[in-house]
Structure formats: C-alpha cells, structure tokens
Short mmCIF file of C-alpha atoms and ligand atoms in Angstrom, two decimals:
data_model
loop_
_atom_site.label_atom_id
_atom_site.label_comp_id
_atom_site.label_asym_id
_atom_site.label_seq_id
_atom_site.Cartn_x
_atom_site.Cartn_y
_atom_site.Cartn_z
CA UNK G 1 -92.19 8.43 45.58
CA UNK G 2 -90.79 6.71 41.74
CA UNK G 3 -89.09 9.33 39.68
CA UNK G 4 -87.61 6.74 36.86
CA UNK G 5 -91.00 5.53 34.97
CA UNK G 6 -90.46 5.89 31.14
CA UNK G 7 -86.91 7.27 32.05
CA UNK G 8 -84.15 6.47 29.63
CA UNK G 9 -81.21 4.54 31.44
CA UNK G 10 -78.13 2.94 29.35
CA UNK G 11 -76.04 0.62 31.97
CA UNK G 12 -72.33 0.25 30.15
CA UNK G 13 -71.38 -3.55 31.02
CA UNK G 14 -74.75 -4.75 31.88
CA UNK G 15 -74.09 -8.09 31.32
CA UNK G 16 -73.48 -9.03 34.73
CA UNK G 17 -72.67 -8.30 38.41
CA UNK G 18 -73.43 -4.71 39.42
CA UNK G 19 -74.51 -3.58 35.64
CA UNK G 20 -76.79 -6.55 35.47
CA UNK G 21 -78.46 -5.65 39.19
CA UNK G 22 -78.93 -2.16 37.62
CA UNK G 23 -80.97 -2.95 34.33
CA UNK G 24 -83.06 -5.79 36.96
CA UNK G 25 -83.90 -2.88 38.78
CA UNK G 26 -84.25 -0.55 36.75
CA UNK G 27 -86.49 -1.85 35.11
CA UNK G 28 -88.59 -2.94 37.74
CA UNK G 29 -89.20 0.72 38.36
CA UNK G 30 -90.72 1.21 35.15
CA UNK G 31 -87.51 2.39 33.66
CA UNK G 32 -86.07 1.86 29.88
CA UNK G 33 -82.86 0.16 28.70
CA UNK G 34 -79.84 0.82 27.00
CA UNK G 35 -77.63 -2.52 27.93
CA UNK G 36 -74.04 -2.14 26.73
CA UNK G 37 -71.61 -5.03 27.27
CA UNK G 38 -69.04 -7.13 24.94
CA UNK G 39 -70.93 -9.74 25.06
CA UNK G 40 -73.41 -9.48 22.98
CA UNK G 41 -75.60 -12.25 23.10
CA UNK G 42 -76.34 -11.94 27.10
CA UNK G 43 -76.61 -9.03 27.43
CA UNK G 44 -78.91 -9.39 24.45
CA UNK G 45 -80.93 -11.97 26.26
CA UNK G 46 -81.02 -10.15 29.55
CA UNK G 47 -82.85 -6.79 27.37
CA UNK G 48 -85.56 -9.45 25.90
CA UNK G 49 -86.29 -10.74 29.31
CA UNK G 50 -86.86 -7.56 31.77
CA UNK G 51 -89.09 -6.04 28.48
CA UNK G 52 -90.91 -9.08 28.57
CA UNK G 53 -91.09 -8.89 32.46
CA UNK G 54 -91.85 -5.02 32.64
CA UNK G 55 -93.57 -3.92 30.04
CA UNK G 56 -90.40 -1.38 29.65
CA UNK G 57 -88.51 -1.10 26.34
CA UNK G 58 -85.18 -2.47 27.01
CA UNK G 59 -82.50 -2.72 23.42
CA UNK G 60 -78.40 -4.40 23.88
CA UNK G 61 -75.82 -3.18 21.67
CA UNK G 62 -72.40 -4.49 21.65
CA UNK G 63 -69.89 -1.79 22.79
CA UNK G 64 -66.25 -2.35 24.02
CA UNK G 65 -66.23 1.17 26.10
CA UNK G 66 -62.67 1.10 25.02
CA UNK G 67 -62.77 1.42 21.65
CA UNK G 68 -63.76 5.01 21.57
CA UNK G 69 -65.08 5.18 17.92
CA UNK G 70 -67.16 2.29 18.47
CA UNK G 71 -68.61 4.60 21.74
CA UNK G 72 -69.26 6.99 19.23
CA UNK G 73 -70.83 5.51 16.73
CA UNK G 74 -73.21 4.26 19.27
CA UNK G 75 -74.01 7.86 21.02
CA UNK G 76 -74.69 8.89 17.02
CA UNK G 77 -77.06 6.39 15.96
CA UNK G 78 -78.45 6.78 20.25
CA UNK G 79 -79.41 10.37 19.28
CA UNK G 80 -80.29 9.61 15.36
CA UNK G 81 -82.89 7.42 16.72
CA UNK G 82 -84.37 9.96 19.43
CA UNK G 83 -83.08 7.30 22.00
CA UNK G 84 -80.20 9.59 24.70
CA UNK G 85 -80.24 8.37 28.05
CA UNK G 86 -82.09 10.87 30.34
CA UNK G 87 -79.18 8.53 33.05
CA UNK G 88 -75.93 7.12 32.52
CA UNK G 89 -74.45 4.02 35.01
CA UNK G 90 -70.87 4.31 34.03
CA UNK G 91 -70.69 0.83 35.09
CA UNK G 92 -67.77 -0.76 32.77
CA UNK G 93 -64.71 -1.85 34.87
CA UNK G 94 -62.75 -4.47 36.32
CA UNK G 95 -59.96 -5.63 38.60
CA UNK G 96 -56.74 -7.09 36.50
CA UNK G 97 -54.17 -9.06 39.21
CA UNK G 98 -53.06 -8.31 42.74
CA UNK G 99 -49.45 -8.06 42.52
CA UNK G 100 -46.98 -5.82 44.09
CA UNK G 101 -46.71 -3.20 41.94
CA UNK G 102 -43.04 -4.21 40.98
CA UNK G 103 -44.10 -7.42 39.81
CA UNK G 104 -47.08 -6.50 38.28
CA UNK G 105 -48.23 -7.24 34.29
CA UNK G 106 -48.83 -4.04 31.97
CA UNK G 107 -51.04 -6.05 30.30
CA UNK G 108 -53.34 -6.35 32.82
CA UNK G 109 -52.63 -2.39 34.24
CA UNK G 110 -53.52 -1.46 30.60
CA UNK G 111 -56.75 -3.07 30.77
CA UNK G 112 -57.65 -1.47 33.88
CA UNK G 113 -56.51 1.49 33.06
CA UNK G 114 -58.14 1.49 29.32
CA UNK G 115 -61.76 0.00 30.88
CA UNK G 116 -62.06 1.90 34.27
CA UNK G 117 -60.58 5.24 33.26
CA UNK G 118 -60.97 5.71 29.45
CA UNK G 119 -63.89 3.80 28.91
CA UNK G 120 -65.86 6.40 31.65
CA UNK G 121 -64.04 9.22 29.53
CA UNK G 122 -65.08 8.15 26.33
CA UNK G 123 -69.09 7.14 27.32
CA UNK G 124 -69.05 10.76 29.64
CA UNK G 125 -67.70 12.91 27.31
CA UNK G 126 -69.90 11.54 24.09
CA UNK G 127 -73.62 12.31 26.18
CA UNK G 128 -72.45 14.77 28.14
CA UNK G 129 -72.79 17.47 25.72
CA UNK G 130 -76.39 16.42 24.93
CA UNK G 131 -77.45 16.40 28.37
CA UNK G 132 -76.08 20.14 28.38
CA UNK G 133 -77.67 20.65 25.59
CA UNK G 134 -81.53 19.64 27.57
CA UNK G 135 -80.50 20.93 30.91
CA UNK G 136 -81.17 17.52 32.04
CA UNK G 137 -79.79 14.30 32.96
CA UNK G 138 -77.40 12.40 35.51
CA UNK G 139 -74.18 10.83 35.44
CA UNK G 140 -74.15 7.92 37.53
CA UNK G 141 -70.34 6.71 37.86
CA UNK G 142 -69.40 2.89 39.54
CA UNK G 143 -66.04 3.80 41.87
CA UNK G 144 -65.24 1.54 44.62
CA UNK G 145 -63.76 2.71 48.12
CA UNK G 146 -60.74 1.56 46.34
CA UNK G 147 -60.62 4.92 45.45
CA UNK G 148 -60.93 5.81 48.93
CA UNK G 149 -58.47 3.63 50.57
CA UNK G 150 -55.33 1.87 48.19
CA UNK G 151 -54.24 -1.35 49.34
CA UNK G 152 -51.48 -3.24 49.26
CA UNK G 153 -50.47 -4.74 45.55
CA UNK G 154 -53.60 -2.84 44.17
CA UNK G 155 -51.69 -0.28 43.58
CA UNK G 156 -53.21 0.36 39.85
CA UNK G 157 -56.42 -1.02 40.08
CA UNK G 158 -56.58 1.85 43.24
CA UNK G 159 -55.50 5.01 40.42
CA UNK G 160 -57.94 3.96 38.05
CA UNK G 161 -60.26 4.06 40.49
CA UNK G 162 -59.11 6.98 42.96
CA UNK G 163 -59.32 8.37 38.63
CA UNK G 164 -62.83 7.54 38.62
CA UNK G 165 -63.34 9.78 42.13
CA UNK G 166 -61.25 12.27 40.77
CA UNK G 167 -63.49 12.60 37.74
CA UNK G 168 -66.63 12.58 39.26
CA UNK G 169 -65.40 15.77 41.07
CA UNK G 170 -64.33 17.32 37.97
CA UNK G 171 -68.34 16.88 35.59
CA UNK G 172 -69.48 18.06 39.03
CA UNK G 173 -67.46 21.34 39.22
CA UNK G 174 -67.98 21.77 35.12
CA UNK G 175 -71.54 21.35 34.98
CA UNK G 176 -72.29 24.11 38.00
CA UNK G 177 -75.20 25.62 36.59
CA UNK G 178 -76.59 22.88 34.62
CA UNK G 179 -79.26 20.97 36.21
CA UNK G 180 -76.85 17.51 35.04
CA UNK G 181 -76.28 15.37 38.10
CA UNK G 182 -73.76 13.31 38.81
CA UNK G 183 -73.24 11.10 41.28
CA UNK G 184 -70.94 8.20 42.32
CA UNK G 185 -72.22 5.25 44.23
CA UNK G 186 -68.66 3.35 45.54
CA UNK G 187 -69.31 -0.16 47.13
CA UNK G 188 -66.73 -2.17 49.15
CA UNK G 189 -65.98 -6.46 49.16
CA UNK G 190 -69.16 -6.93 46.38
CA UNK G 191 -69.06 -10.70 45.42
CA UNK G 192 -69.94 -10.92 41.39
CA UNK G 193 -67.25 -11.89 39.41
CA UNK G 194 -65.35 -9.52 39.78
CA UNK G 195 -62.44 -11.32 41.73
CA UNK G 196 -62.69 -14.21 38.23
CA UNK G 197 -61.92 -11.13 36.31
CA UNK G 198 -58.72 -9.96 38.74
CA UNK G 199 -57.52 -13.78 39.22
CA UNK G 200 -57.46 -14.48 35.77
CA UNK G 201 -60.33 -17.20 36.06
CA UNK G 202 -58.98 -18.90 39.29
CA UNK G 203 -62.19 -19.57 41.10
CA UNK G 204 -61.09 -20.84 44.01
CA UNK G 205 -58.64 -18.55 44.73
CA UNK G 206 -61.62 -16.00 43.80
CA UNK G 207 -63.87 -17.98 46.63
CA UNK G 208 -61.44 -16.77 49.39
CA UNK G 209 -61.88 -14.06 48.65
CA UNK G 210 -65.73 -13.91 49.69
CA UNK G 211 -64.92 -17.15 51.95
CA UNK G 212 -66.28 -17.11 55.68
CA UNK G 213 -67.82 -13.16 55.84
CA UNK G 214 -71.16 -12.07 53.67
CA UNK G 215 -70.56 -9.59 51.14
CA UNK G 216 -72.35 -7.19 49.55
CA UNK G 217 -74.44 -8.55 46.23
CA UNK G 218 -74.66 -6.40 42.86
CA UNK G 219 -78.13 -6.38 44.55
CA UNK G 220 -77.48 -4.10 47.01
CA UNK G 221 -75.13 -1.84 45.11
CA UNK G 222 -77.78 -1.88 42.64
CA UNK G 223 -80.30 -0.78 45.10
CA UNK G 224 -78.37 1.99 45.67
CA UNK G 225 -77.08 3.52 42.38
CA UNK G 226 -81.59 3.32 41.87
CA UNK G 227 -81.71 5.41 45.41
CA UNK G 228 -79.05 8.65 44.20
CA UNK G 229 -80.97 8.29 40.52
CA UNK G 230 -84.69 9.17 41.92
CA UNK G 231 -83.63 11.59 44.08
CA UNK G 232 -85.97 14.51 43.47
CA UNK G 233 -83.97 17.12 40.65
CA UNK G 234 -82.67 18.81 43.65
CA UNK G 235 -80.78 16.51 44.89
CA UNK G 236 -77.13 15.96 44.08
CA UNK G 237 -75.65 13.46 45.92
CA UNK G 238 -72.03 13.09 45.82
CA UNK G 239 -70.64 9.84 46.48
CA UNK G 240 -72.53 7.30 48.03
CA UNK G 241 -69.61 5.31 49.26
CA UNK G 242 -71.41 1.17 50.48
CA UNK G 243 -68.94 -1.60 52.65
CA UNK G 244 -70.95 -4.37 53.81
CA UNK G 245 -71.45 -5.19 57.72
CA UNK G 246 -68.70 -7.38 58.16
CA UNK G 247 -66.19 -4.54 56.09
CA UNK G 248 -65.06 -0.79 57.50
CA UNK G 249 -62.17 -0.22 56.13
CA UNK G 250 -60.44 -1.18 52.63
CA UNK G 251 -58.49 -3.48 55.16
CA UNK G 252 -60.73 -4.59 57.99
CA UNK G 253 -62.68 -7.23 57.28
CA UNK G 254 -64.80 -9.35 59.70
CA UNK G 255 -64.13 -13.27 58.68
CA UNK G 256 -65.57 -16.14 61.03
CA UNK G 257 -69.06 -15.47 61.66
CA UNK G 258 -70.98 -13.54 64.27
C1 8X3 H 301 -63.74 -3.55 44.51
C2 8X3 H 301 -63.58 -3.38 46.38
O1 8X3 H 301 -62.19 -3.19 48.26
O2 8X3 H 301 -62.20 -5.35 46.69
O3 8X3 H 301 -64.13 -2.57 43.76
O4 8X3 H 301 -61.04 -3.44 45.61
S1 8X3 H 301 -62.82 -3.43 46.32
#
C-alpha cells in the first residue's frame, strides 16, 4: 500500500547521492518535494524534472544547513506558505578526510560536525515543533554504520554519526506520547560522491574505495527510506541498517568477485 501519495517531503542535501535518489523515489510514489541543497542549480533542475515526470509539486531551495538563520528563515517561509513537510529527511552530511586522529585537519572536523550534527539539529529543531503541534509527522535521519562501529582514521566522522544515532534515540524518547515518528536509516558502503568529498576531490583514491566489490547505490538506500516512511502510522522503525552483501561489518568487506 502506498501511503506517500500527496505527502510533502523535505530532503536536505538533495542535489546528489542518497538525497537525489530519495527525491526520485518519493516522487515516483506521488509525494510532493521540498528539495534543498547548497547547489541551487542542481536541485532546481532535479525539481523541474521530477515535477514534470510524476505530476508532483517540487520546489528547490538553496540552503546551507549549517547556517542556523538560513534554516530558520526557510522553515518560517514554508510555514507562511502552508508548505510544512509531513516528512523530513535529514540527509545532508559528509565525511572529510581519513586521517589518524593526531594528524586530523581541524577544518575537516569543523565541516563534519557543522553539517552532520549541527545541520541536523537546526533542521529538526525548526520543523519538529510544527509536527508536534499537528501530532503527526516523521523525521528520517540518514545515519551510517559509522555510527555503530568506529574504524581506523574515522574517529571524528564516526563521532558525528554516533551523534546522529544518539539524537535519533533522544528525539524518539522525547516524542513519546505523540504520533510523531523518528527513524534512522544507516547504510554501509554506498557509492556516491561521498568518497570524492572525503578525499577532497581525489577521484583515484575515491574509486579505490569501491574497487572489486559491489557497494550499495543511492537507490538502494532510498528504497529503505521509502519503506520506513511508508510503514503504517502505528509503526516506528527506529533504526534500519543496510550493508552490501559484500560487507558484514565496517571492517569486513569482501573484494575480488564471488
Ligand atoms: C558511510 C559508511 O563505512 O564508508 O557513512 O563510513 S562508511
């Protein structure tokens, strides 16, 4: 049963990767889209394409989730226009660097903490009061297996995703007694721009992350997000962890064919 027809979904970081795949998957289920990303041109093009293809409403907004005033202004605008979302997908996130802790770059750390933690906080804090007011709504946080297991050279990225896990848990606890649901979808190795961003544009190194293995795609993760969003209102998926069949743990990845 499709419960997503006519639902309004706000997706952050929707210009590429898992966010873009989520936009495509929700649109194909008849949901209206509020797409945001720092890169307005990419997200505007996607909104136009999906609106035309699926007959849904789709708008694009240039938004840096680390800018708390910009987040507040965007949500105020949505409220004024009666466009508040039924579903918020906190997708904007990134890894920057893969270094031993004592060699890590402070700028990388700030970037990850600002986006993965503070950005998620700003968006959720701005939207949730309206969901609580309506006693309906769903926040879906894109976490990671990096929030379950720490791996070498990942400490700060791991810490931000452990934070997403804790915030997902904390929101759920504090929303007990309401009908507002909070879920995390926690993927393992997924081939997107993720590694290119992590390695500051080093495409060769990025490619090596996925060599000789079959990673998840953005579509695989979007399928899981849509499943979580489409469950009946009395069901709250707290965490959904998915990994490639070739991966069974952050540090156990099979390479080299069958
Ligand atoms: C992405 C998963 O294991 O590459 O968050 O960090 S991993």
